[in-house]
Coordinates of C-alpha atoms in Angstrom, one line a residue:
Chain A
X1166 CA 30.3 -91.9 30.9
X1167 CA 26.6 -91.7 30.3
X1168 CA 24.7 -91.8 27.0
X1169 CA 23.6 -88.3 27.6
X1170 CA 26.9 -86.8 27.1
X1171 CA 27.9 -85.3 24.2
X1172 CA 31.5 -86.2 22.8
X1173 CA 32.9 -84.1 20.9
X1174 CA 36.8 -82.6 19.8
X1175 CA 35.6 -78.9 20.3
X1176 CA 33.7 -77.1 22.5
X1177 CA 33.0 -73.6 21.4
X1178 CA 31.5 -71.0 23.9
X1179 CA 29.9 -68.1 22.6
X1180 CA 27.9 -67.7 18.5
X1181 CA 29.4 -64.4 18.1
X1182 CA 31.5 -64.2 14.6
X1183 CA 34.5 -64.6 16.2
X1184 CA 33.2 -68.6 17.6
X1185 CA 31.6 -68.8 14.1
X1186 CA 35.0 -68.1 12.2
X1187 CA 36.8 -70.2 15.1
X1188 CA 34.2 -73.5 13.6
X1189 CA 35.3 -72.5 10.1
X1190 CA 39.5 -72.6 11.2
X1191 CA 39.0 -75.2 13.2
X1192 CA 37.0 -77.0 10.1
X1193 CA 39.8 -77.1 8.5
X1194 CA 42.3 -79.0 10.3
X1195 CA 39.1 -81.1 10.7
X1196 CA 38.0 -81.0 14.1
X1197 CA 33.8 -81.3 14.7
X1198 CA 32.7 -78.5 16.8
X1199 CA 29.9 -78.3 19.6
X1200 CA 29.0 -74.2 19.5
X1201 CA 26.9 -73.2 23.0
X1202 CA 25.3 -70.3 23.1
X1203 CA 23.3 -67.7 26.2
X1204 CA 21.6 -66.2 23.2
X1205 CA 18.4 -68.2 21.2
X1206 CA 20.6 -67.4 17.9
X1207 CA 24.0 -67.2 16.6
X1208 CA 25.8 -63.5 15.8
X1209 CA 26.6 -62.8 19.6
X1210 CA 27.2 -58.9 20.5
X1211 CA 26.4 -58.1 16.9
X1212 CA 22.9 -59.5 16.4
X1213 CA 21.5 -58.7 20.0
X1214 CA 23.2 -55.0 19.9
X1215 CA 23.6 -53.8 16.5
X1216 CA 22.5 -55.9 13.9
X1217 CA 21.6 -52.8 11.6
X1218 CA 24.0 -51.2 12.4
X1219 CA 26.9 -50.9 9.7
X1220 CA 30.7 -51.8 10.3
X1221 CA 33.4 -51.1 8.1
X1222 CA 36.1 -53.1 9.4
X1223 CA 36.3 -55.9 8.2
X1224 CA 38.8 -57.1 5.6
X1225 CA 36.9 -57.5 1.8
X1226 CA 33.6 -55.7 3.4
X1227 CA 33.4 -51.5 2.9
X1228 CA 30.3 -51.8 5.1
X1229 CA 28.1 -54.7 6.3
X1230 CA 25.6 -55.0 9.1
X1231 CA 26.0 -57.2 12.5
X1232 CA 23.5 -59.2 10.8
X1233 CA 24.8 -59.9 7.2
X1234 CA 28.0 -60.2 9.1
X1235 CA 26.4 -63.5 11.2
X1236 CA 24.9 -64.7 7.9
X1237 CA 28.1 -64.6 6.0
X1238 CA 30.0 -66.5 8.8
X1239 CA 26.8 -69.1 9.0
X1240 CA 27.0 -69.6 5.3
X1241 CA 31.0 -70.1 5.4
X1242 CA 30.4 -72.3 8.1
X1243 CA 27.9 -74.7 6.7
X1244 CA 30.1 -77.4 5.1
X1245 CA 31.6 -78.2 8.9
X1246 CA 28.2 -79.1 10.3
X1247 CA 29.0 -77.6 13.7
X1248 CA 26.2 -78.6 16.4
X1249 CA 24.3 -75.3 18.1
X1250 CA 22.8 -75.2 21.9
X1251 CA 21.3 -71.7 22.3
X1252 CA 20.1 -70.7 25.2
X1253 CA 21.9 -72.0 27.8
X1254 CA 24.8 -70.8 29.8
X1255 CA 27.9 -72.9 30.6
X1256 CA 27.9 -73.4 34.4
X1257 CA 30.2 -75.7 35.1
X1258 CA 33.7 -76.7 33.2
X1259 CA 36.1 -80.1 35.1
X1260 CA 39.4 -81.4 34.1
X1261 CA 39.0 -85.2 34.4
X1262 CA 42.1 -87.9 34.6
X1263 CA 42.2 -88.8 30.7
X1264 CA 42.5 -84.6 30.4
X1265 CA 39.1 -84.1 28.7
X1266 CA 36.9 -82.0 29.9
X1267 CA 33.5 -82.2 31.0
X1268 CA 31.4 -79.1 30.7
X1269 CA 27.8 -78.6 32.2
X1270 CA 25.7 -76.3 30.8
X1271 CA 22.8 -74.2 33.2
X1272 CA 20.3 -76.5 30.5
X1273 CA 21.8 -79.9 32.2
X1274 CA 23.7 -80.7 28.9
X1275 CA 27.1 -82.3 29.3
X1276 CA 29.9 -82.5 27.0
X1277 CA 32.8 -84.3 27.1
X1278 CA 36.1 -82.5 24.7
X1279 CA 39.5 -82.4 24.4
X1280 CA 39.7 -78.6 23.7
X1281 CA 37.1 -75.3 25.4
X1282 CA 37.7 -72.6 23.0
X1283 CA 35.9 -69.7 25.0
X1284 CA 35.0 -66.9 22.5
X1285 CA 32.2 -65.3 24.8
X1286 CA 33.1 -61.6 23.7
X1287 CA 32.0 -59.3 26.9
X1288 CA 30.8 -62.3 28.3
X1289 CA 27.3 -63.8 28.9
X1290 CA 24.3 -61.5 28.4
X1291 CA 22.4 -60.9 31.9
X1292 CA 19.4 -58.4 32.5
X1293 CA 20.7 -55.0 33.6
X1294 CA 20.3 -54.7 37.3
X1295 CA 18.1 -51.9 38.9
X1296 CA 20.5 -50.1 41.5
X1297 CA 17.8 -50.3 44.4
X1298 CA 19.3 -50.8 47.8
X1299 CA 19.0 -54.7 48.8
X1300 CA 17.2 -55.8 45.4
X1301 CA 19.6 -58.9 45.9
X1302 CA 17.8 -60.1 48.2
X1303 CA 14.7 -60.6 46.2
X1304 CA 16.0 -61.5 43.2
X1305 CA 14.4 -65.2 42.4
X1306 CA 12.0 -65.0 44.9
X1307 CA 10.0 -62.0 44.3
X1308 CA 12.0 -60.0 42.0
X1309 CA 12.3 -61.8 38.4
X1310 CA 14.3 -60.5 35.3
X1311 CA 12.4 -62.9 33.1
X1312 CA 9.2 -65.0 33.5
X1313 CA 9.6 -68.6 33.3
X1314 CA 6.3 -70.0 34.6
X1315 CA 3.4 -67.7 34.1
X1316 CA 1.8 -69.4 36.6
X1317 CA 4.2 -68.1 39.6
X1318 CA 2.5 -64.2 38.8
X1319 CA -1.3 -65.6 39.4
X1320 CA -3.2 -63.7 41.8
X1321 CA -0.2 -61.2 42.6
X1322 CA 0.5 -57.8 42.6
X1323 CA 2.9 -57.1 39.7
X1324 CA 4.8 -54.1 38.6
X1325 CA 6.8 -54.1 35.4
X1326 CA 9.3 -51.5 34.8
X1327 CA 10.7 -50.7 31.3
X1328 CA 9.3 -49.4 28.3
X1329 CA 10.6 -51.6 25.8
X1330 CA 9.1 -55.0 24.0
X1331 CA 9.4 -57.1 27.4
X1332 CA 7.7 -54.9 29.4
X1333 CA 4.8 -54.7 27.2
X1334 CA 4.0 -58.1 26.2
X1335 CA 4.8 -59.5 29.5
X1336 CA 2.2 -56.4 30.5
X1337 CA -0.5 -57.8 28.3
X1338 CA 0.2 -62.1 29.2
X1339 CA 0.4 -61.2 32.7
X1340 CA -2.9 -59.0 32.8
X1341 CA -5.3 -61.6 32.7
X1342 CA -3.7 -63.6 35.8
X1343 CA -2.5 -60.7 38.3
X1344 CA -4.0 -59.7 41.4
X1345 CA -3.0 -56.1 40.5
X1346 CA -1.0 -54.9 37.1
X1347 CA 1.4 -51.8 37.1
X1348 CA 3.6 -50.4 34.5
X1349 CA 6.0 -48.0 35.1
X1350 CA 8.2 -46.5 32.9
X1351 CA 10.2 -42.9 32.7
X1352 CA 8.3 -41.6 30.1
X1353 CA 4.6 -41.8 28.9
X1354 CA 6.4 -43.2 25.0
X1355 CA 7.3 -46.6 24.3
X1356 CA 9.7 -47.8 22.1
X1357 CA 8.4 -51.8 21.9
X1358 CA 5.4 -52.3 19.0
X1359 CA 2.8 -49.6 18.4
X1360 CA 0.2 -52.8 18.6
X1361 CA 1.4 -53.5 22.4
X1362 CA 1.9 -50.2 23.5
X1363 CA -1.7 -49.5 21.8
X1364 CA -3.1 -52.6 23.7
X1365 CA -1.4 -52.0 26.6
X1366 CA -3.0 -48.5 26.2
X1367 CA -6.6 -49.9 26.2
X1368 CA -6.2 -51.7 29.4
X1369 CA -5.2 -48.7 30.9
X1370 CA -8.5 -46.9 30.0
X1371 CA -10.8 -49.8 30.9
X1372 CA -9.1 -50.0 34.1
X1373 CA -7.6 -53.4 34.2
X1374 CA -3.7 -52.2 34.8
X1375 CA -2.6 -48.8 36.0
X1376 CA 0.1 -47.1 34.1
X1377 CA 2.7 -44.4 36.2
X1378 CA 5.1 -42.3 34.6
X1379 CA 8.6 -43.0 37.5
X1380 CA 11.2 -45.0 38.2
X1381 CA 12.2 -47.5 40.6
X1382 CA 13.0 -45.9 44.1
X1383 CA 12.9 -48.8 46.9
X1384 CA 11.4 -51.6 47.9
X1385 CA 9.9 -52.5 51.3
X1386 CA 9.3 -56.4 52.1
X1387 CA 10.8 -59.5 54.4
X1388 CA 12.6 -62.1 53.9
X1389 CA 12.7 -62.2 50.3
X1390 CA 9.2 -61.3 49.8
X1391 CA 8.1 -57.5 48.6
X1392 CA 5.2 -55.7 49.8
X1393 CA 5.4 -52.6 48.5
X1394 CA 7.6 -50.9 45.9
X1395 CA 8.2 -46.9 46.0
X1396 CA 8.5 -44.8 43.2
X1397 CA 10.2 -41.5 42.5
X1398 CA 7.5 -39.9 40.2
X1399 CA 7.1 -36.2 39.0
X1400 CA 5.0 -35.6 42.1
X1401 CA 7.4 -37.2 44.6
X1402 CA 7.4 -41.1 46.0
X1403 CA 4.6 -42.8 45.8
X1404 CA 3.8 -46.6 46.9
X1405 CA 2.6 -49.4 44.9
X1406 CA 1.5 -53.0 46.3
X1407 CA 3.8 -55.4 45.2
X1408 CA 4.4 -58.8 45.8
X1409 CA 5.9 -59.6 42.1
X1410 CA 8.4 -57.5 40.4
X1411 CA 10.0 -57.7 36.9
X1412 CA 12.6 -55.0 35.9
X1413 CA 12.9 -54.9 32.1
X1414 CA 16.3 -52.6 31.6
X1415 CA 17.7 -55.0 28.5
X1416 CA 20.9 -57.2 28.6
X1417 CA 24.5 -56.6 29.5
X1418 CA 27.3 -58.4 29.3
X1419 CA 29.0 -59.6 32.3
X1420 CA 32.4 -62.2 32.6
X1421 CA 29.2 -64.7 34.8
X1422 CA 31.0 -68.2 35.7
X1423 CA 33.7 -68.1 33.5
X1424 CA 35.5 -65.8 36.6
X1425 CA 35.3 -68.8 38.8
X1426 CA 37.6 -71.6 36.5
X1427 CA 40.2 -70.8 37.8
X1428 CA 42.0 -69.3 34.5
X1429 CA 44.0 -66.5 34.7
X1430 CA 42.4 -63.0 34.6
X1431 CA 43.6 -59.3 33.6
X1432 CA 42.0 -57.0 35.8
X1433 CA 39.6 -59.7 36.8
X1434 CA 37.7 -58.8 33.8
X1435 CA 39.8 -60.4 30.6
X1436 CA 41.4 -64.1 30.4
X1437 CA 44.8 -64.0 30.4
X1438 CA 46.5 -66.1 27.1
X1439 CA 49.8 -66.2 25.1
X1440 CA 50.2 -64.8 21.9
X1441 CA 51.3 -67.9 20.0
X1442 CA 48.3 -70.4 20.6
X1443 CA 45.7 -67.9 22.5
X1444 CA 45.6 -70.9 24.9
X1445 CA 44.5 -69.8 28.7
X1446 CA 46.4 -70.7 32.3
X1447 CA 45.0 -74.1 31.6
X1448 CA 46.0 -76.2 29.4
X1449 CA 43.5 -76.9 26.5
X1450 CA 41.1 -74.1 27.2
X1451 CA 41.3 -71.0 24.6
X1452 CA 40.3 -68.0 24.7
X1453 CA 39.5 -65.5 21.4
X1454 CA 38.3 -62.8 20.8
X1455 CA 37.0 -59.8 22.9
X1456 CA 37.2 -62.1 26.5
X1457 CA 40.6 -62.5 26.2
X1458 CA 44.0 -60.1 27.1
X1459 CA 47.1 -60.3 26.0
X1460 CA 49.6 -56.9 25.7
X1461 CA 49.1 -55.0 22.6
X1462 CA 45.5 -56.9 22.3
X1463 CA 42.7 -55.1 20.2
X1464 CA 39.1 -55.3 20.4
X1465 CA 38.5 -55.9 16.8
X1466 CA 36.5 -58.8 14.9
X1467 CA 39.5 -58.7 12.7
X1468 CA 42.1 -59.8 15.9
X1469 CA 39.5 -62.2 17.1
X1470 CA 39.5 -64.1 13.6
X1471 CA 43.4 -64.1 13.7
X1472 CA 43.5 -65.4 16.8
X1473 CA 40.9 -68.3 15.8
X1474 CA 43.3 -69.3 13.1
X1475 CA 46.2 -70.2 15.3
X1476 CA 44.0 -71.4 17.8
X1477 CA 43.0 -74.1 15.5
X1478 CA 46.2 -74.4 15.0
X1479 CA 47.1 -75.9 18.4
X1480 CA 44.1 -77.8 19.4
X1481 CA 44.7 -79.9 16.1
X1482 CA 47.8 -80.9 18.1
X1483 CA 45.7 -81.5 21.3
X1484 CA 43.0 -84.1 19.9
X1485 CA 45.5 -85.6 17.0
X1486 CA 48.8 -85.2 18.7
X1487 CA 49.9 -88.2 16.5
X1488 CA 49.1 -86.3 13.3
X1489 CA 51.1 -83.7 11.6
X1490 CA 50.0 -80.5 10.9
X1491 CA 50.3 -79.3 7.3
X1492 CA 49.8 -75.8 6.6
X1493 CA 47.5 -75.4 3.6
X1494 CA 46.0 -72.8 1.4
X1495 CA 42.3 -72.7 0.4
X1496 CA 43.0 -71.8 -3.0
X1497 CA 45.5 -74.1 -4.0
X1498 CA 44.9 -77.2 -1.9
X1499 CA 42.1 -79.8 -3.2
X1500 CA 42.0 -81.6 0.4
X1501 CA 40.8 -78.4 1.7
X1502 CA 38.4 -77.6 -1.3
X1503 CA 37.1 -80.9 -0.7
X1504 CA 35.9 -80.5 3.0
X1505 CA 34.3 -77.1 1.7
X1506 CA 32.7 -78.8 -0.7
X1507 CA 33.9 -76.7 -4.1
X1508 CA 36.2 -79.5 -5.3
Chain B
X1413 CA 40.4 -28.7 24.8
X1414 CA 39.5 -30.0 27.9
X1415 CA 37.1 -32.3 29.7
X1416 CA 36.0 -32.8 33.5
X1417 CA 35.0 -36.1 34.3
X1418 CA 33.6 -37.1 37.9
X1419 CA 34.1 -40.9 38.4
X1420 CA 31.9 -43.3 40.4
X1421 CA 33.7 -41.8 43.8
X1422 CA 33.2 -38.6 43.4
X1423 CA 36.8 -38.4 41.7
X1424 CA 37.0 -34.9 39.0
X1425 CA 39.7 -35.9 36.1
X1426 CA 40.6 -33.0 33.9
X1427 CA 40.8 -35.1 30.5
X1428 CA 42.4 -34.0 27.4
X1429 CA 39.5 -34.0 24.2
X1430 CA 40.6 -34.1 20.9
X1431 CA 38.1 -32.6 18.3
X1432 CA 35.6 -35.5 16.6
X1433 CA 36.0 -37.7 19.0
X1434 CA 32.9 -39.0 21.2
X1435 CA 32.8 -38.0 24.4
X1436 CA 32.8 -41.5 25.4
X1437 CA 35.9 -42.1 23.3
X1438 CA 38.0 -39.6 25.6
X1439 CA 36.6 -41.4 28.7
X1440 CA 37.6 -44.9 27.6
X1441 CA 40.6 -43.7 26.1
X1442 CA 41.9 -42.0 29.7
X1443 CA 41.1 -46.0 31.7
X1444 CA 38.0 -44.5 33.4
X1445 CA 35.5 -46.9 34.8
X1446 CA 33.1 -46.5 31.4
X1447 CA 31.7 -50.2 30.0
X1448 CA 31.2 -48.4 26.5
X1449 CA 29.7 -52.3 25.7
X1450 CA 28.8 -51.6 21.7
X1451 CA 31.6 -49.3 20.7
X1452 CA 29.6 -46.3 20.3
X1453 CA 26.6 -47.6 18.6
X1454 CA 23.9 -46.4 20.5
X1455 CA 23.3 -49.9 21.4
X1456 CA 23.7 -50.5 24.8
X1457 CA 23.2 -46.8 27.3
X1458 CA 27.1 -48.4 29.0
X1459 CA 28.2 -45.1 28.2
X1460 CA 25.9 -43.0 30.7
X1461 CA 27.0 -39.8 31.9
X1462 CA 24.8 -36.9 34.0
X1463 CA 25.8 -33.4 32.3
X1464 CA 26.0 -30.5 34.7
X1465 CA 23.5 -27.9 34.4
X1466 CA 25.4 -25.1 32.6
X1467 CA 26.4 -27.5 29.7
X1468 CA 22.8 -29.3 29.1
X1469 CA 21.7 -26.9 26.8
X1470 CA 25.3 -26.1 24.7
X1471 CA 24.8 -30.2 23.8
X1472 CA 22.6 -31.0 20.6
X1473 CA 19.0 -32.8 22.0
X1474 CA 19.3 -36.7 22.2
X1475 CA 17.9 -37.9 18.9
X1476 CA 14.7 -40.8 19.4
X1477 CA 17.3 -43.4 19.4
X1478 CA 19.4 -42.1 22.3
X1479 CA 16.3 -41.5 24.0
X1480 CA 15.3 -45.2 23.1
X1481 CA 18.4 -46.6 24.7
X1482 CA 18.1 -43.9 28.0
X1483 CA 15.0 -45.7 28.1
X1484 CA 17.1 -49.0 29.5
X1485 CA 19.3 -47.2 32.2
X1486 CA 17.9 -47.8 35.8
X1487 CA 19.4 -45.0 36.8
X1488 CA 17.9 -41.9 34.9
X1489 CA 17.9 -38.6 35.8
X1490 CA 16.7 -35.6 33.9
X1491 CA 20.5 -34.7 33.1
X1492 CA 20.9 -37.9 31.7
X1493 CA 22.8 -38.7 28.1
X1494 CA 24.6 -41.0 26.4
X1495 CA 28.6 -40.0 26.2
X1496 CA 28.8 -41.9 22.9
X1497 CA 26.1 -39.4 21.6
X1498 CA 28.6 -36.4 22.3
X1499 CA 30.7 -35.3 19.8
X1500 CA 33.4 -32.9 20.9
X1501 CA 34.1 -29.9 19.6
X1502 CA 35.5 -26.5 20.3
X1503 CA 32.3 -24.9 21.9
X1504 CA 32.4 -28.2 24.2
X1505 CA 35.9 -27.0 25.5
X1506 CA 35.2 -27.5 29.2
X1507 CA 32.3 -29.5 29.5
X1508 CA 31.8 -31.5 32.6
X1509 CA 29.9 -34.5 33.1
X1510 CA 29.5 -37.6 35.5
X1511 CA 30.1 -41.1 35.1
X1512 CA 26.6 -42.9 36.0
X1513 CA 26.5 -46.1 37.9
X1514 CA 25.1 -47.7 35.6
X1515 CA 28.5 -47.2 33.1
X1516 CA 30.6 -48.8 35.9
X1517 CA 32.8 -51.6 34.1
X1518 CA 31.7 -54.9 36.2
X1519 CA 34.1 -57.0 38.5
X1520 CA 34.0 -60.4 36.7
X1521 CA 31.1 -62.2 37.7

């Protein structure tokens, strides 16, 4: 084992309130949790879709927004001093002899635990795709859904698509290096900051970048590398130099490298786990919330936190099988009040 | 009342609607390849359908938030909406619509 690694009992996969709640449950039959996140900050679905946006399910709550949701849980959460990696993906999960598990994250982290809890919701966010014929073959070479060096878009022909935040300030850092700017979006209205789109507006008059109201049609290039990329615009296709494109669409959620552990699936979508310990095919994986299937499951927040609570349950056994587990009530027992710090 | 409902392959399902419910409710609810990813929150354009010609203008306009969100599918056409933005009712009875691409529920990875 190297000094690098990260030891650890639990190893939670996805910030979302159902991994939050899971730290809290799992807090309590003390276990120390490890919480990894794609996202740069905890809430999951509910901060990156609809933090505004009001839900009224959940129990003790009339109404309460994505965001006071994540707060709440982050608050409730505090006394258990659970560690957060944001921003990285976990690529890699293997069983080794002493039945640990070593998981590698797309950051180069490693942590070694006796329990995966994966509570990734509709998975790991990933840019939405643009469906153009063969835009596989670019992707990472010429076709980029983020930019990670600035310096790989000097002296190239870029064209942005999207109309949002991304596609305007990556319109307004790239400027000053490219070859050649264009933006396209659908519409000639933006719905990123009125400062961008009013910058981004300026460059347009004094000629620096070119602005076309269209959408993606093809691309035309070898080997990887575009040339030229069509678009359908109100007066038919037209072509644009290109030798660097960045589609900006927003995120989806898609299952990413948790498909290929092995576990289970329901309609190669959904981890498969019982309804007693939510544990997966494997043995000391778990899976809660909305990743996982079972019959009769629901998609609520409410299910998911259920289903962290005898989750907990179970990988108590796992990393203290010598222990007993005593089932306790927050209001009544002082050993619990203790580790949330009100007794 | 009624729905049609052209999938991804071209399929037409006659669907059931109940009153009140969101277009993309009945779609989801009948195990049609719609990713529906937020629930209906006009948060995420999973829900995109094209609406055929004779029904575009018996549906209320998009508001600036579905229009926002349209903003984010790659695969816009001028018929484009949001199912989740669709609220049935009895003047609805018959509408027909098409699941987008960009709607599909993904294969696992």
């Amino acid at each position: 084992m190297s000094g690098n690694e990260i030891v650890t009992d639990v190893v939670i996969i996805g910030a979302g309130p159902v991994g939050l709640f899971a730290v809290f449950e799992l807090g309590l039959v003390d276990l120390k949790c490890q919480v990894i996140d794609i996202l740069d900050r905890a809430g999951g679905q509910c901060a990156e879709l609809y933090p505004e946006k009001p839900i009224y399910d959940i129990p003790a709550f009339p109404e309460i927004s994505g965001q006071g949701l994540t707060d709440n849980l982050m608050k409730q959460i505090q006394p258990f001093g659970a560690e957060f990696h944001f921003s990285q993906m976990v690529a890699n999960v293997e069983k080794l002899e002493d039945g640990t598990f070593r998981l590698t994250t797309d950051a180069g982290e490693v942590f070694i635990t006796k329990v995966v809890v994966i509570a990734a919701g509709g998975g790991s966010f990933q840019p939405k795709r643009p469906p153009v014929e063969d835009v596989e073959q670019y992707e990472g070479k010429s076709v980029f859904y983020a930019v990670r060096k600035m310096e790989d878009f000097r002296d190239q022909d870029i064209v942005i698509v999207g109309g949002g935040d991304s596609a305007l300030d990556w319109t307004l850092n790239l400027e000053p290096l490219a070859r050649s700017l264009t933006l396209v979006h659908r519409r000639d209205q933006f719905r990123g900051h009125a400062d961008s789109v009013n910058k981004m507006r300026a460059l347009v008059e004094e000629g620096r970048i070119n602005f076309i109201t269209g959408q993606l049609g093809r691309l035309e290039g070898e080997n990887g590398q575009l040339k030229e990329v069509y678009l359908k615009t109100a007066g038919g296709e037209l072509g644009v130099p290109a030798t660097r494109l960045l589609p900006f669409f927003g995120l989806t959620m898609k299952l990413g490298p948790v498909a290929d552990w092995g576990l289970d699936l329901h309609d190669n979508a959904l981890i498969k786990v019982d309804t007693e310990k939510f544990e997966t095919s494997e043995p000391g994986i778990f899976a809660i919330g909305d990743i996982n299937w079972y019959p009769g499951k629901l998609k609520l927040i409410l299910s998911g936190f259920h289903e962290g609570a005898l989750m907990a349950q179970a990988a108590k056994k796992i990393v203290h099988p010598d222990q007993k587990v005593i089932f306790q009530y927050t209001t009544s027992s002082t050993q619990l009040q203790k580790k949330l710090g009100v007794a | 009342m009624r729905i049609f409902v052209t999938d991804q392959d071209g399929t037409e399902h006659e669907l059931e609607a109940l009153e009140g419910w969101r277009v993309m409710e009945v779609i989801r609810d009948w195990g049609l390849n719609i990713k529906a990813e937020c629930g209906g929150s006009c948060a995420c354009a999973t829900c995109h359908v094209f609406v055929d010609a004779e029904w575009q203008d018996k549906l209320n306009p998009p508001t600036d938030e579905e229009e926002d969100m349209l903003d984010t599918v790659a695969d816009y056409e001028a018929n484009s909406r949001l199912s989740c933005q669709i609220l049935m009712s009895e003047e609805l009875d018959g509408l027909k619509v098409t699941l987008a691409d960009s709607a599909r529920q993904d294969e696992a990875a």
